[in-house]
Coordinates of C-alpha atoms and ligand atoms in Angstrom, one line a residue:
M1 CA -20.8 16.1 -27.3
P2 CA -20.2 12.7 -25.6
N3 CA -22.8 11.6 -23.0
L4 CA -21.6 12.6 -19.6
R5 CA -22.5 9.2 -17.9
E6 CA -20.6 7.4 -20.8
L7 CA -17.6 9.6 -20.3
L8 CA -17.5 9.1 -16.6
H9 CA -17.9 5.4 -17.0
F10 CA -15.0 5.4 -19.5
Y11 CA -12.8 7.3 -17.0
A12 CA -13.7 4.9 -14.2
E13 CA -12.9 1.8 -16.4
A14 CA -9.6 3.4 -17.2
G15 CA -8.9 3.9 -13.5
V16 CA -9.5 7.6 -13.5
D17 CA -11.8 7.7 -10.6
T18 CA -10.5 10.2 -8.2
P19 CA -11.6 13.8 -8.4
L20 CA -8.8 16.1 -7.2
E21 CA -10.6 19.2 -7.0
D22 CA -14.1 20.6 -6.8
V23 CA -13.9 22.6 -9.9
P24 CA -12.4 21.3 -13.4
V25 CA -9.0 22.6 -14.3
D26 CA -8.2 23.0 -18.0
R27 CA -4.4 21.9 -18.0
F28 CA -4.2 22.8 -21.7
A29 CA -5.2 26.3 -20.9
A30 CA -2.5 26.5 -18.3
V31 CA 0.2 25.8 -20.9
E32 CA -1.5 27.7 -23.7
P33 CA -2.7 31.0 -22.3
A34 CA -4.1 32.0 -25.8
R35 CA -6.7 29.2 -25.7
A36 CA -10.4 29.7 -25.1
P37 CA -11.5 29.7 -21.4
A38 CA -12.0 26.3 -19.6
Q39 CA -15.3 24.6 -20.0
T40 CA -17.0 24.3 -16.6
S41 CA -19.3 21.4 -17.5
A42 CA -16.7 18.6 -17.6
P43 CA -16.0 16.6 -14.4
A44 CA -12.7 17.2 -12.6
V45 CA -10.9 13.8 -12.8
A46 CA -7.6 12.5 -11.6
T47 CA -4.5 13.1 -13.6
R48 CA -1.0 12.0 -12.7
A49 CA 0.0 15.6 -12.0
P50 CA 0.1 16.3 -8.3
A51 CA -2.5 18.7 -6.9
P52 CA -1.3 22.1 -5.5
Q53 CA -0.6 21.5 -1.8
A54 CA -3.4 23.7 -0.5
E55 CA -5.9 21.6 -2.4
R56 CA -4.8 18.2 -1.4
P57 CA -7.8 16.0 -0.6
Q58 CA -6.0 14.6 2.5
D59 CA -5.6 18.0 4.1
A60 CA -9.2 17.5 5.4
S61 CA -8.4 14.1 6.8
P62 CA -7.5 13.0 10.3
N63 CA -4.1 11.8 8.9
A64 CA -3.2 15.3 7.7
A65 CA 0.2 16.3 9.2
P66 CA 2.6 19.2 8.7
A67 CA 4.4 18.9 5.4
S68 CA 8.1 17.9 5.1
P69 CA 10.5 20.4 3.4
A70 CA 9.0 20.9 -0.1
L71 CA 9.6 17.4 -1.2
N72 CA 6.6 17.4 -3.5
K73 CA 8.3 19.6 -6.0
T74 CA 8.9 17.8 -9.2
S75 CA 12.4 19.3 -9.3
V76 CA 13.5 17.4 -6.1
P77 CA 15.7 14.4 -7.3
D78 CA 14.4 11.0 -6.5
D79 CA 17.5 10.2 -4.5
T80 CA 16.8 13.1 -2.2
K81 CA 13.2 11.8 -1.6
I82 CA 14.6 8.4 -0.8
A83 CA 17.3 9.9 1.5
M84 CA 14.7 12.0 3.3
A85 CA 12.5 8.9 3.7
R86 CA 15.4 7.1 5.3
Q87 CA 16.2 9.8 7.6
L88 CA 12.7 10.3 8.7
A89 CA 12.0 6.6 9.1
S90 CA 15.1 5.9 11.1
S91 CA 14.4 8.8 13.4
A92 CA 11.1 7.1 14.5
S93 CA 11.5 5.1 17.7
T94 CA 7.9 3.9 17.9
L95 CA 5.3 2.9 15.5
E96 CA 3.2 6.0 16.4
E97 CA 6.2 8.2 15.7
L98 CA 6.6 6.4 12.4
R99 CA 3.0 7.1 11.5
T100 CA 3.6 10.7 12.2
Q101 CA 6.7 11.0 10.1
L102 CA 5.0 9.2 7.2
A103 CA 2.0 11.5 7.4
A104 CA 4.3 14.5 7.3
F105 CA 6.4 13.0 4.4
D106 CA 5.7 14.7 1.0
G107 CA 8.2 12.7 -1.1
C108 CA 5.8 10.2 -2.5
N109 CA 3.4 11.4 -5.2
L110 CA 0.7 8.9 -4.2
K111 CA 0.0 11.0 -1.1
F112 CA -1.4 13.7 -3.3
T113 CA -4.2 11.6 -4.8
A114 CA -5.0 9.4 -1.8
K115 CA -7.6 10.4 0.7
N116 CA -6.0 9.0 3.7
L117 CA -2.8 7.4 4.9
V118 CA -3.4 3.7 5.5
F119 CA -0.8 2.7 8.1
A120 CA -1.8 -0.5 9.8
D121 CA -4.4 -2.5 11.5
G122 CA -4.4 -5.2 14.1
N123 CA -2.1 -5.8 17.0
P124 CA 1.4 -4.3 16.7
N125 CA 2.6 -6.6 19.5
A126 CA 1.5 -9.8 17.6
P127 CA 4.1 -12.4 16.7
I128 CA 3.0 -12.4 13.1
M129 CA 2.7 -9.5 10.5
F130 CA 0.9 -9.7 7.2
V131 CA 2.2 -7.2 4.5
G132 CA 0.1 -6.5 1.4
E133 CA 0.9 -4.3 -1.6
A134 CA -1.1 -1.0 -1.4
P135 CA -4.5 0.1 -0.2
G136 CA -7.6 -0.1 -2.4
R137 CA -10.6 2.2 -2.6
E138 CA -12.3 1.1 0.7
E139 CA -9.0 1.2 2.5
D140 CA -8.3 4.7 1.2
L141 CA -11.7 5.9 2.3
E142 CA -11.3 4.5 5.8
G143 CA -7.5 4.6 6.4
V144 CA -7.4 0.9 7.4
P145 CA -5.7 -1.8 5.5
F146 CA -7.6 -4.8 4.1
I147 CA -11.2 -3.9 4.8
G148 CA -12.6 -4.3 1.3
R149 CA -13.5 -7.7 -0.3
S150 CA -10.0 -9.0 -0.3
G151 CA -9.7 -8.0 3.4
Q152 CA -12.8 -9.9 4.2
L153 CA -11.4 -13.0 2.6
L154 CA -8.2 -12.4 4.4
D155 CA -10.2 -12.3 7.7
R156 CA -11.8 -15.7 6.7
M157 CA -8.3 -17.1 5.9
L158 CA -7.1 -15.9 9.4
A159 CA -10.1 -17.5 11.0
A160 CA -9.3 -20.8 9.3
I161 CA -6.1 -21.1 11.2
G162 CA -7.5 -19.8 14.4
L163 CA -6.4 -16.1 14.1
D164 CA -8.1 -12.7 13.9
R165 CA -7.0 -9.2 13.9
T166 CA -6.3 -9.1 17.6
G167 CA -3.5 -11.6 17.0
V168 CA -2.0 -10.3 13.9
Y169 CA -0.5 -7.0 12.7
I170 CA -1.4 -5.9 9.1
A171 CA 0.3 -3.3 6.9
N172 CA 1.2 -2.7 3.2
T173 CA 4.5 -1.8 1.5
I174 CA 2.8 1.4 0.1
P175 CA 0.6 3.3 2.5
W176 CA -1.3 5.4 0.0
R177 CA -3.7 4.2 -2.6
P178 CA -2.4 4.4 -6.2
P179 CA -5.0 6.1 -8.4
G180 CA -7.3 3.6 -10.0
N181 CA -5.6 0.8 -8.1
R182 CA -2.7 0.8 -10.5
T183 CA 0.5 -1.1 -9.6
P184 CA 2.9 1.0 -7.7
T185 CA 5.9 2.0 -9.7
P186 CA 9.4 0.7 -8.6
L187 CA 10.3 4.3 -7.6
E188 CA 7.3 4.6 -5.5
T189 CA 8.2 1.3 -3.7
E190 CA 11.8 2.5 -3.2
I191 CA 10.6 5.8 -1.8
C192 CA 8.3 4.0 0.7
R193 CA 10.8 1.3 1.5
P194 CA 12.5 3.0 4.5
F195 CA 9.1 3.4 6.0
F196 CA 7.9 -0.2 5.6
E197 CA 11.3 -1.6 6.6
R198 CA 11.2 0.5 9.8
Q199 CA 7.6 -0.5 10.4
I200 CA 8.7 -4.2 10.4
E201 CA 11.7 -3.4 12.5
L202 CA 9.6 -1.6 15.2
A203 CA 6.8 -4.2 15.2
N204 CA 9.5 -6.9 15.4
P205 CA 7.3 -9.9 14.4
K206 CA 8.7 -13.4 14.6
L207 CA 7.1 -14.2 11.2
L208 CA 6.1 -12.2 8.2
V209 CA 3.5 -13.2 5.5
A210 CA 3.9 -11.4 2.2
L211 CA 0.5 -11.2 0.5
G212 CA 1.1 -11.2 -3.3
G213 CA 4.1 -10.9 -5.6
P214 CA 5.0 -7.2 -5.1
S215 CA 5.0 -7.6 -1.4
A216 CA 7.1 -10.8 -1.6
K217 CA 9.6 -9.1 -3.8
A218 CA 9.7 -6.0 -1.8
L219 CA 10.5 -7.8 1.4
T220 CA 12.8 -10.5 0.2
H221 CA 14.4 -8.9 -3.0
A222 CA 13.4 -12.2 -4.7
T223 CA 12.9 -11.9 -8.5
E224 CA 10.7 -14.9 -9.3
G225 CA 6.9 -14.6 -9.8
I226 CA 4.6 -15.3 -6.8
L227 CA 3.5 -18.7 -8.2
R228 CA 7.1 -19.9 -7.9
L229 CA 7.8 -18.1 -4.6
R230 CA 4.7 -19.1 -2.6
G231 CA 4.9 -21.8 -0.1
N232 CA 8.7 -21.5 0.3
W233 CA 10.1 -19.7 3.3
K234 CA 12.3 -16.8 2.6
V235 CA 14.0 -14.2 4.7
H236 CA 13.5 -10.5 5.3
R237 CA 16.6 -8.8 6.6
T238 CA 16.0 -5.6 8.6
V239 CA 18.2 -2.6 8.4
S240 CA 19.8 -3.6 11.7
G241 CA 20.5 -7.0 10.4
I242 CA 17.8 -9.1 12.1
E243 CA 16.5 -12.0 9.9
I244 CA 12.8 -12.7 10.0
P245 CA 11.2 -15.7 8.1
V246 CA 8.8 -14.7 5.3
M247 CA 6.1 -16.9 3.8
P248 CA 5.1 -15.5 0.4
T249 CA 1.5 -16.5 -0.5
L250 CA -1.2 -15.5 -3.0
H251 CA -2.9 -12.2 -2.6
P252 CA -6.6 -12.4 -1.5
A253 CA -7.6 -10.3 -4.4
Y254 CA -6.0 -12.8 -6.7
L255 CA -7.8 -15.6 -4.9
L256 CA -11.1 -13.9 -5.4
R257 CA -10.5 -14.0 -9.1
N258 CA -9.0 -17.5 -9.1
S259 CA -10.8 -19.5 -6.5
A260 CA -9.2 -22.9 -7.7
Q261 CA -5.9 -21.4 -6.3
K262 CA -7.2 -21.1 -2.8
R263 CA -6.0 -24.6 -2.0
F264 CA -2.4 -23.3 -2.4
A265 CA -3.1 -20.4 0.0
W266 CA -4.6 -22.9 2.4
R267 CA -1.3 -24.9 2.3
D268 CA 0.7 -21.7 2.9
F269 CA -1.4 -20.8 5.9
I270 CA -1.1 -24.3 7.4
A271 CA 2.7 -23.9 7.1
V272 CA 2.5 -20.5 8.7
K273 CA 0.4 -21.8 11.6
M274 CA 2.8 -24.6 12.3
Q275 CA 5.8 -22.3 12.2
L276 CA 4.0 -19.7 14.5
R277 CA 3.3 -22.5 16.9
T278 CA 6.8 -23.6 17.0
L279 CA 8.2 -20.1 17.4
T280 CA 5.8 -18.9 20.0
Q281 CA 6.4 -22.1 22.2
L282 CA 10.2 -21.4 22.2
Ligands
LIG1 N1 -4.9 -5.0 -1.2 C1 -3.7 -4.8 -0.5 O1 -2.6 -5.2 -0.9 N2 -3.8 -4.1 0.7 C2 -4.9 -3.6 1.2 O2 -4.8 -2.9 2.2 C3 -6.1 -3.8 0.5 C4 -5.9 -4.5 -0.7

């Protein structure tokens, strides 16, 4: 029998680091009733299968909200989930309403493995909005974007251009942590799209900064990689047709692993500062 510590280490390395339930569930037994009863000594670990609704981890969280009409059923077509997301997002007329709608939305599978909804931080009236990809472990635990190591680097980058969280608004394209920090799938991004687009529309910043390739692509529909995109102004067009300049730049998590690239992010941040100064003096 494998050593339990090694097994857990193996799971963590593979990104399976989120217990869904207090007691282990033998999924093989569920499909093969004739099999022997489930072992109780193995740890309960994350699988891609959504947890039954009554056992969702976030039910105990402050972000828990009444569920939307049975959208978590696997039989619900993806188009229906996207249509429902559009309808809910467009019905929100304030950011608080949008947060409530998002908390009640069951159409994105990521909600069922996340501990908390990670909606936003900073000042929603700020002229500049930073958009990351998806929350990581610390953000998931606290329900606040960019508070882990990459968030601390982001704070230092903001300070370098004379800003802090009182003068910026911060959110992500995906508001729930993907298990094991995996990249969100294109479908997950499309299901969340109506919400982040509405969030931008309601915050109505003069400038957007896309942190990392997935965010830059989601906001601008560009297809190039971030190393090509960064440093060049793009445009985000809101659902109601307003055009907001977007500066794509390198994600702080990438900069933590590739510190030689920080000079490029520094250039991008200088360009952002200059543009912000111009726009706020108009
Ligand atoms: N990375 C992101 O893209 N967003 C966060 O909130 C944290 C890390």
